[in-house]
Short mmCIF file of C-alpha atoms and ligand atoms in Angstrom, two decimals:
data_model
loop_
_atom_site.label_atom_id
_atom_site.label_comp_id
_atom_site.label_asym_id
_atom_site.label_seq_id
_atom_site.Cartn_x
_atom_site.Cartn_y
_atom_site.Cartn_z
CA MET A 1 -16.66 -17.09 -17.52
CA SER A 2 -14.69 -16.07 -14.41
CA PRO A 3 -12.97 -12.65 -14.46
CA LEU A 4 -9.52 -12.44 -15.97
CA LEU A 5 -6.58 -13.05 -13.63
CA VAL A 6 -3.64 -10.73 -14.40
CA LEU A 7 -0.20 -10.76 -12.79
CA GLY A 8 1.64 -7.43 -13.09
CA VAL A 9 5.29 -6.62 -12.40
CA GLU A 10 6.86 -3.17 -11.90
CA THR A 11 10.61 -2.49 -11.60
CA SER A 12 11.10 0.81 -13.45
CA CYS A 13 12.95 2.57 -10.64
CA ASP A 14 13.63 1.58 -7.03
CA GLU A 15 10.50 -0.34 -6.06
CA THR A 16 10.19 -4.04 -6.83
CA ALA A 17 6.46 -4.69 -7.09
CA VAL A 18 4.14 -7.55 -8.06
CA ALA A 19 0.33 -7.51 -8.08
CA ILE A 20 -2.43 -9.93 -8.96
CA LEU A 21 -5.76 -8.53 -10.11
CA ARG A 22 -8.94 -10.50 -10.78
CA GLY A 23 -11.19 -8.54 -13.09
CA ARG A 24 -11.61 -4.82 -12.50
CA LYS A 25 -12.55 -5.00 -8.87
CA GLU A 26 -10.61 -7.66 -6.99
CA LEU A 27 -7.03 -6.75 -6.21
CA LEU A 28 -5.90 -10.05 -4.70
CA ALA A 29 -2.32 -9.01 -3.96
CA SER A 30 -0.18 -5.88 -4.31
CA GLU A 31 3.31 -6.46 -2.94
CA ILE A 32 5.94 -3.73 -2.90
CA SER A 33 9.52 -4.18 -1.76
CA SER A 34 10.93 -0.69 -1.38
CA GLN A 35 14.63 0.11 -1.66
CA ILE A 36 14.26 3.64 -0.25
CA ASP A 37 16.50 2.90 2.74
CA LEU A 38 19.30 1.69 0.45
CA HIS A 39 19.23 4.90 -1.62
CA LYS A 40 18.61 7.36 1.22
CA LYS A 41 22.29 7.72 2.06
CA TYR A 42 23.01 8.83 -1.52
CA GLY A 43 20.16 11.37 -1.50
CA GLY A 44 18.56 9.80 -4.58
CA VAL A 45 18.26 6.58 -6.59
CA VAL A 46 21.54 5.01 -7.75
CA PRO A 47 20.67 2.98 -10.90
CA GLU A 48 23.30 0.26 -10.40
CA VAL A 49 22.24 -0.29 -6.77
CA ALA A 50 18.57 -0.38 -7.84
CA SER A 51 19.00 -3.07 -10.50
CA ARG A 52 21.23 -5.24 -8.32
CA ASN A 53 18.60 -5.21 -5.63
CA HIS A 54 15.66 -5.97 -7.91
CA LEU A 55 17.31 -9.24 -8.91
CA PRO A 56 17.17 -11.20 -5.63
CA ARG A 57 13.73 -9.75 -4.79
CA ILE A 58 11.69 -10.37 -7.91
CA GLY A 59 11.36 -14.19 -7.69
CA PRO A 60 10.36 -14.33 -3.99
CA LEU A 61 7.99 -11.38 -4.48
CA ILE A 62 6.15 -13.20 -7.29
CA GLU A 63 5.85 -16.24 -4.99
CA LEU A 64 4.60 -14.03 -2.14
CA ALA A 65 1.98 -12.37 -4.36
CA VAL A 66 0.69 -15.76 -5.54
CA GLU A 67 0.50 -16.93 -1.92
CA ARG A 68 -1.30 -13.78 -0.73
CA ALA A 69 -3.73 -14.03 -3.65
CA SER A 70 -4.49 -17.64 -2.71
CA CYS A 71 -4.25 -18.68 -6.33
CA SER A 72 -1.81 -20.80 -8.28
CA LEU A 73 0.40 -19.62 -11.12
CA SER A 74 -1.40 -21.96 -13.50
CA GLU A 75 -4.59 -19.91 -13.07
CA ILE A 76 -2.97 -16.67 -14.34
CA ASP A 77 -4.50 -15.62 -17.69
CA CYS A 78 -2.05 -12.88 -18.61
CA VAL A 79 1.35 -11.66 -17.43
CA ALA A 80 2.30 -7.98 -17.65
CA ALA A 81 5.31 -5.84 -16.81
CA THR A 82 6.45 -2.25 -17.11
CA ARG A 83 8.29 -1.84 -20.42
CA GLY A 84 9.35 1.79 -19.85
CA PRO A 85 10.07 4.60 -19.26
CA GLY A 86 12.51 4.17 -16.40
CA LEU A 87 16.02 2.98 -15.61
CA LEU A 88 16.95 0.41 -18.26
CA THR A 89 18.83 -1.95 -15.95
CA SER A 90 15.95 -1.88 -13.45
CA LEU A 91 13.27 -2.32 -16.12
CA LEU A 92 15.10 -5.35 -17.54
CA VAL A 93 14.82 -7.32 -14.30
CA GLY A 94 11.02 -7.22 -14.01
CA TYR A 95 10.38 -7.20 -17.75
CA SER A 96 12.54 -10.29 -18.35
CA ALA A 97 11.14 -12.14 -15.31
CA ALA A 98 7.59 -11.48 -16.51
CA LYS A 99 8.37 -12.56 -20.07
CA GLY A 100 9.92 -15.78 -18.73
CA LEU A 101 6.81 -16.41 -16.66
CA SER A 102 4.54 -15.79 -19.63
CA ILE A 103 6.52 -18.27 -21.75
CA GLY A 104 6.63 -20.84 -18.94
CA LEU A 105 2.90 -20.60 -18.33
CA GLY A 106 2.03 -20.36 -22.02
CA ARG A 107 -0.02 -17.21 -21.35
CA PRO A 108 -0.08 -13.91 -23.27
CA PHE A 109 2.31 -11.11 -22.29
CA LEU A 110 1.65 -7.38 -22.15
CA GLY A 111 4.44 -4.78 -21.91
CA ILE A 112 2.96 -1.71 -20.23
CA ASN A 113 3.97 1.94 -20.35
CA HIS A 114 4.62 3.00 -16.75
CA LEU A 115 2.91 6.34 -17.46
CA GLU A 116 -0.20 4.59 -18.74
CA GLY A 117 -0.17 2.67 -15.44
CA HIS A 118 -0.21 5.95 -13.50
CA LEU A 119 -2.76 7.55 -15.88
CA LEU A 120 -5.29 4.72 -15.50
CA SER A 121 -4.67 4.15 -11.77
CA PRO A 122 -7.48 6.49 -10.62
CA PHE A 123 -9.94 4.13 -12.37
CA LEU A 124 -8.74 1.01 -10.51
CA GLY A 125 -11.79 -0.59 -8.94
CA GLU A 126 -14.30 1.21 -11.20
CA PRO A 127 -16.77 -1.34 -12.59
CA ASP A 128 -16.86 0.20 -16.08
CA GLY A 129 -13.21 1.07 -16.54
CA PRO A 130 -11.61 4.32 -17.72
CA VAL A 131 -13.67 7.11 -19.31
CA PRO A 132 -12.61 10.16 -21.38
CA SER A 133 -10.80 12.64 -19.14
CA ILE A 134 -7.85 14.95 -18.64
CA GLY A 135 -5.10 13.22 -16.69
CA LEU A 136 -2.48 15.06 -14.68
CA ILE A 137 0.46 12.74 -13.99
CA VAL A 138 2.82 14.11 -11.35
CA SER A 139 5.69 11.89 -10.31
CA GLY A 140 9.40 11.99 -9.58
CA GLY A 141 10.30 11.69 -13.25
CA HIS A 142 7.31 13.19 -15.07
CA THR A 143 4.78 16.00 -15.07
CA LEU A 144 2.29 15.51 -17.88
CA LEU A 145 -1.18 16.62 -18.92
CA ILE A 146 -2.80 13.98 -21.10
CA HIS A 147 -6.12 13.80 -22.88
CA LEU A 148 -7.39 10.25 -22.35
CA ASN A 149 -9.81 9.47 -25.12
CA GLU A 150 -9.95 5.70 -24.78
CA VAL A 151 -7.59 3.04 -23.37
CA GLY A 152 -4.60 3.05 -25.74
CA SER A 153 -5.49 6.42 -27.26
CA TYR A 154 -3.77 9.31 -25.50
CA ARG A 155 -2.88 12.84 -26.58
CA LEU A 156 -0.09 14.68 -24.82
CA LEU A 157 -1.26 18.23 -24.04
CA GLY A 158 1.70 19.43 -22.02
CA ARG A 159 4.70 18.40 -19.96
CA THR A 160 7.46 19.87 -17.86
CA LEU A 161 10.22 21.55 -19.83
CA ASP A 162 12.78 20.88 -17.08
CA ASP A 163 12.30 19.35 -13.60
CA ALA A 164 9.33 17.12 -12.79
CA ALA A 165 7.11 18.23 -9.89
CA GLY A 166 8.33 15.39 -7.65
CA GLU A 167 11.92 16.12 -8.63
CA ALA A 168 11.41 19.76 -7.51
CA PHE A 169 10.04 18.52 -4.17
CA ASP A 170 13.03 16.18 -3.76
CA LYS A 171 15.62 18.81 -4.75
CA VAL A 172 14.18 21.52 -2.50
CA ALA A 173 14.00 19.01 0.36
CA LYS A 174 17.67 18.22 -0.22
CA LEU A 175 18.52 21.96 -0.04
CA LEU A 176 16.71 22.02 3.30
CA GLY A 177 18.65 18.98 4.55
CA LEU A 178 15.56 16.77 4.61
CA PRO A 179 15.80 13.02 3.86
CA TYR A 180 15.01 11.41 0.49
CA PRO A 181 12.34 11.23 -0.87
CA GLY A 182 11.61 14.82 0.03
CA GLY A 183 7.99 15.12 -1.18
CA PRO A 184 6.35 13.48 1.85
CA GLU A 185 8.70 15.40 4.20
CA ILE A 186 7.77 18.78 2.68
CA ASP A 187 4.08 17.81 2.75
CA ARG A 188 4.37 16.97 6.46
CA LEU A 189 6.31 20.14 7.45
CA ALA A 190 4.13 22.43 5.30
CA LYS A 191 1.08 21.50 7.37
CA HIS A 192 2.46 23.76 10.13
CA GLY A 193 3.69 26.53 7.82
CA ASN A 194 2.41 29.77 6.34
CA PRO A 195 2.18 29.42 2.52
CA LYS A 196 2.09 33.23 2.14
CA ARG A 197 5.28 34.07 4.01
CA PHE A 198 7.57 33.76 0.96
CA THR A 199 6.57 34.85 -2.53
CA LEU A 200 7.98 32.29 -4.95
CA PRO A 201 7.66 32.15 -8.75
CA ARG A 202 4.82 30.32 -10.46
CA SER A 203 6.57 29.72 -13.78
CA MET A 204 4.46 29.47 -16.93
CA LEU A 205 1.24 29.98 -14.99
CA THR A 206 0.01 32.45 -17.56
CA SER A 207 1.50 30.81 -20.66
CA ARG A 208 -1.20 29.73 -23.09
CA ASP A 209 0.21 26.22 -23.48
CA PHE A 210 -0.06 23.35 -21.00
CA ASN A 211 3.64 22.99 -20.28
CA PHE A 212 5.31 23.40 -16.90
CA SER A 213 8.68 24.53 -15.56
CA PHE A 214 9.85 23.97 -11.99
CA SER A 215 13.60 24.55 -12.12
CA GLY A 216 13.25 28.34 -11.60
CA LEU A 217 11.27 27.72 -8.44
CA LYS A 218 13.98 25.42 -7.10
CA THR A 219 16.62 28.07 -7.94
CA ALA A 220 14.56 30.78 -6.20
CA VAL A 221 14.56 28.64 -3.05
CA ARG A 222 18.33 28.13 -3.37
CA TYR A 223 18.97 31.92 -3.55
CA LEU A 224 16.53 32.68 -0.74
CA LEU A 225 17.99 30.17 1.73
CA PRO A 226 21.26 31.96 2.65
CA LYS A 227 19.25 35.10 3.48
CA LEU A 228 17.09 33.31 6.04
CA ASP A 229 17.65 32.58 9.67
CA GLY A 230 15.52 31.65 12.63
CA ASP A 231 12.54 29.41 12.26
CA PHE A 232 11.64 29.35 8.58
CA GLN A 233 11.54 25.71 7.49
CA ALA A 234 7.79 25.07 7.77
CA ASP A 235 6.91 28.42 6.13
CA LEU A 236 9.34 27.80 3.29
CA CYS A 237 7.99 24.28 2.72
CA ALA A 238 4.43 25.62 2.68
CA SER A 239 5.31 28.52 0.34
CA PHE A 240 7.20 26.25 -2.07
CA GLN A 241 4.45 23.62 -2.05
CA GLU A 242 1.81 26.28 -2.68
CA ALA A 243 3.70 27.52 -5.76
CA VAL A 244 3.90 24.01 -7.25
CA VAL A 245 0.29 23.20 -6.43
CA ASP A 246 -1.09 26.49 -7.81
CA VAL A 247 0.45 25.87 -11.23
CA LEU A 248 -0.59 22.20 -11.38
CA VAL A 249 -4.18 22.94 -10.36
CA GLN A 250 -4.74 25.93 -12.62
CA LYS A 251 -3.25 24.30 -15.70
CA ALA A 252 -5.20 21.07 -15.19
CA VAL A 253 -8.49 22.98 -14.91
CA ARG A 254 -7.63 25.10 -17.94
CA ALA A 255 -6.74 21.99 -19.97
CA ALA A 256 -10.06 20.34 -19.06
CA ASN A 257 -12.00 23.46 -20.08
CA ALA A 258 -10.04 23.83 -23.33
CA ALA A 259 -10.65 20.17 -24.25
CA GLY A 260 -14.32 20.30 -23.21
CA MET A 261 -13.80 17.47 -20.71
CA ASN A 262 -15.68 17.33 -17.43
CA LEU A 263 -13.39 14.91 -15.60
CA ILE A 264 -9.87 15.49 -14.29
CA THR A 265 -7.74 12.66 -12.88
CA VAL A 266 -4.55 13.07 -10.87
CA SER A 267 -1.99 10.30 -10.45
CA GLY A 268 1.69 9.61 -9.71
CA GLY A 269 3.65 9.97 -6.48
CA VAL A 270 2.95 13.69 -6.02
CA SER A 271 -0.81 13.05 -6.26
CA SER A 272 -0.63 11.86 -2.65
CA ASN A 273 0.34 15.44 -1.64
CA SER A 274 -2.31 16.62 0.81
CA ARG A 275 -2.32 20.25 -0.39
CA LEU A 276 -2.60 19.22 -4.05
CA ARG A 277 -5.53 16.94 -3.22
CA TYR A 278 -7.27 19.70 -1.26
CA LYS A 279 -6.75 22.51 -3.77
CA MET A 280 -7.52 20.31 -6.77
CA ALA A 281 -10.83 19.28 -5.19
CA ASP A 282 -11.63 22.92 -4.45
CA ALA A 283 -10.78 24.15 -7.95
CA ALA A 284 -12.61 21.29 -9.69
CA ALA A 285 -15.74 21.95 -7.66
CA ALA A 286 -15.57 25.69 -8.41
CA ALA A 287 -15.21 24.94 -12.14
CA GLY A 288 -18.03 22.36 -12.09
CA LEU A 289 -15.66 19.53 -12.99
CA ASP A 290 -15.52 15.98 -11.63
CA LEU A 291 -12.29 14.84 -10.05
CA LYS A 292 -10.77 11.40 -9.54
CA LEU A 293 -7.60 11.23 -7.48
CA ALA A 294 -5.48 8.09 -7.44
CA ASN A 295 -5.87 6.24 -4.15
CA PRO A 296 -2.71 7.16 -2.17
CA SER A 297 -1.74 3.47 -2.02
CA PHE A 298 -1.57 3.46 -5.83
CA SER A 299 -0.02 6.89 -6.35
CA THR A 300 3.65 6.05 -5.81
CA ASP A 301 5.07 3.22 -7.90
CA ASN A 302 3.20 -0.06 -7.58
CA ALA A 303 2.33 -3.09 -9.69
CA ALA A 304 -1.46 -2.91 -9.21
CA MET A 305 -1.56 -0.06 -11.74
CA ILE A 306 0.46 -2.16 -14.21
CA ALA A 307 -1.82 -5.18 -13.80
CA TYR A 308 -4.83 -2.87 -14.18
CA ALA A 309 -3.57 -1.19 -17.37
CA ALA A 310 -2.82 -4.68 -18.73
CA LEU A 311 -6.33 -5.88 -17.88
CA GLU A 312 -7.95 -2.94 -19.71
CA ARG A 313 -5.68 -3.53 -22.72
CA TYR A 314 -6.25 -7.29 -22.72
CA LEU A 315 -10.02 -6.74 -22.73
CA ARG A 316 -9.58 -4.62 -25.88
CA GLY A 317 -7.55 -7.27 -27.66
CA TYR A 318 -4.05 -5.88 -27.17
CA ARG A 319 -1.16 -8.39 -26.85
CA SER A 320 2.59 -7.64 -26.85
CA ASP A 321 5.27 -9.24 -28.96
CA LEU A 322 7.82 -11.05 -26.79
CA GLY A 323 10.51 -9.77 -29.18
CA GLU A 324 9.92 -6.17 -28.02
CA ASP A 325 12.68 -4.79 -25.78
CA ALA A 326 12.29 -2.70 -22.66
CA ASP A 327 12.53 0.99 -23.56
CA PRO A 328 13.88 3.48 -20.99
CA ASN A 329 12.53 6.38 -23.10
CA LEU A 330 9.12 4.94 -23.95
CA LYS A 331 6.67 7.78 -24.76
CA ILE A 332 2.96 8.11 -24.17
CA GLY A 333 0.63 9.97 -26.51
O1 KG4 B 1 5.33 7.89 -9.03
P1 KG4 B 1 6.53 7.81 -8.18
O2 KG4 B 1 6.56 6.80 -7.07
O3 KG4 B 1 7.82 7.52 -9.01
C1 KG4 B 1 8.03 7.95 -10.32
O4 KG4 B 1 7.48 7.33 -11.24
O5 KG4 B 1 8.75 8.97 -10.43
O6 KG4 B 1 6.78 9.27 -7.57
C2 KG4 B 1 7.77 9.54 -6.64
C3 KG4 B 1 7.76 11.03 -6.36
C4 KG4 B 1 8.95 11.49 -5.52
O7 KG4 B 1 9.52 12.62 -6.13
C5 KG4 B 1 8.31 11.85 -4.18
O8 KG4 B 1 9.00 12.88 -3.48
C6 KG4 B 1 6.95 12.32 -4.62
O9 KG4 B 1 6.58 11.40 -5.63
N1 KG4 B 1 5.97 12.29 -3.52
C7 KG4 B 1 5.39 13.40 -3.00
C8 KG4 B 1 4.56 12.97 -1.94
N2 KG4 B 1 4.65 11.60 -1.86
C9 KG4 B 1 5.51 11.21 -2.84
N3 KG4 B 1 5.52 14.70 -3.33
C10 KG4 B 1 4.81 15.60 -2.62
N4 KG4 B 1 4.00 15.26 -1.59
C11 KG4 B 1 3.84 13.97 -1.22
N5 KG4 B 1 3.04 13.65 -0.20
ZN1 ZN B 2 5.99 6.28 -11.33
#
């Protein structure tokens, strides 16, 4: 039997994305149409603008993915789309298009939790699929520590109590007058900065739970800024980034030790941060833990991770009911 052919769609925020995956190892197409330039002038994603722009893009992007994959729609075995969490009006575009496709093709449909997509993304390409691990998901909307026991069985260990890590990067970048999204800008500037020049808070670092808080750090930067002059931008970026990374790394290692797990995974947009990747690798090695980082091309929003999560679920017998609605507040674990 030839490997399963899955078409995945992702429209939870401002990226329209379609991917086609054959079995665990062959990603035949992963198309992303980014709207970043449209939202840049507002300094963040405007939901109404996002959904309006998904609409004309989704059909042509599905056609493009099929063309790039050199397959035909009739060969698709399963159609999947992000069901939530995300912006409802954005979710609805991809979710409805994928459901329509599944009905038209007479193939099963799978509604996928966007966070499960991120969580499993570090395993994309692995011949044997996901294994038990502690997953750190760090994105623009979420910061979560999850115990992955088996595909479909997740336990939430901790989460941010206020801002997500990516949100903190974006907000601090905005304070510094840097363009949206701010994470990659801070990462780039911090490479030339001194992370020790400014002492910034590492909230909840010593708390016994696995929760996070980043809004105090953002506020500390806001109060510090008016007192600074001269050349401080790179040092401030590096000091801020170091504070975020220190908390993420230490809590992830502690969670793995507490759960008796020897593998940590890191996924979501912020997982492409160069300092986080470096310090996570260092800390995991020192603690004798294995580490799997999402490939940077699958760390920010993409449809390959949705197709992949669907493939793993399909193989375990999961199917979704077409009567299920998109859910902007869908939970994991
Ligand atoms: O996973 P993602 O594409 O969207 C959500 O599901 O939220 O993550 C986007 C977030 C943004 O906040 C962006 O600033 C951040 O990921 N990000 C980074 C880097 N690249 C993207 N943050 C820090 N360093 C980076 N290199
Ligand atoms: Zn995401």
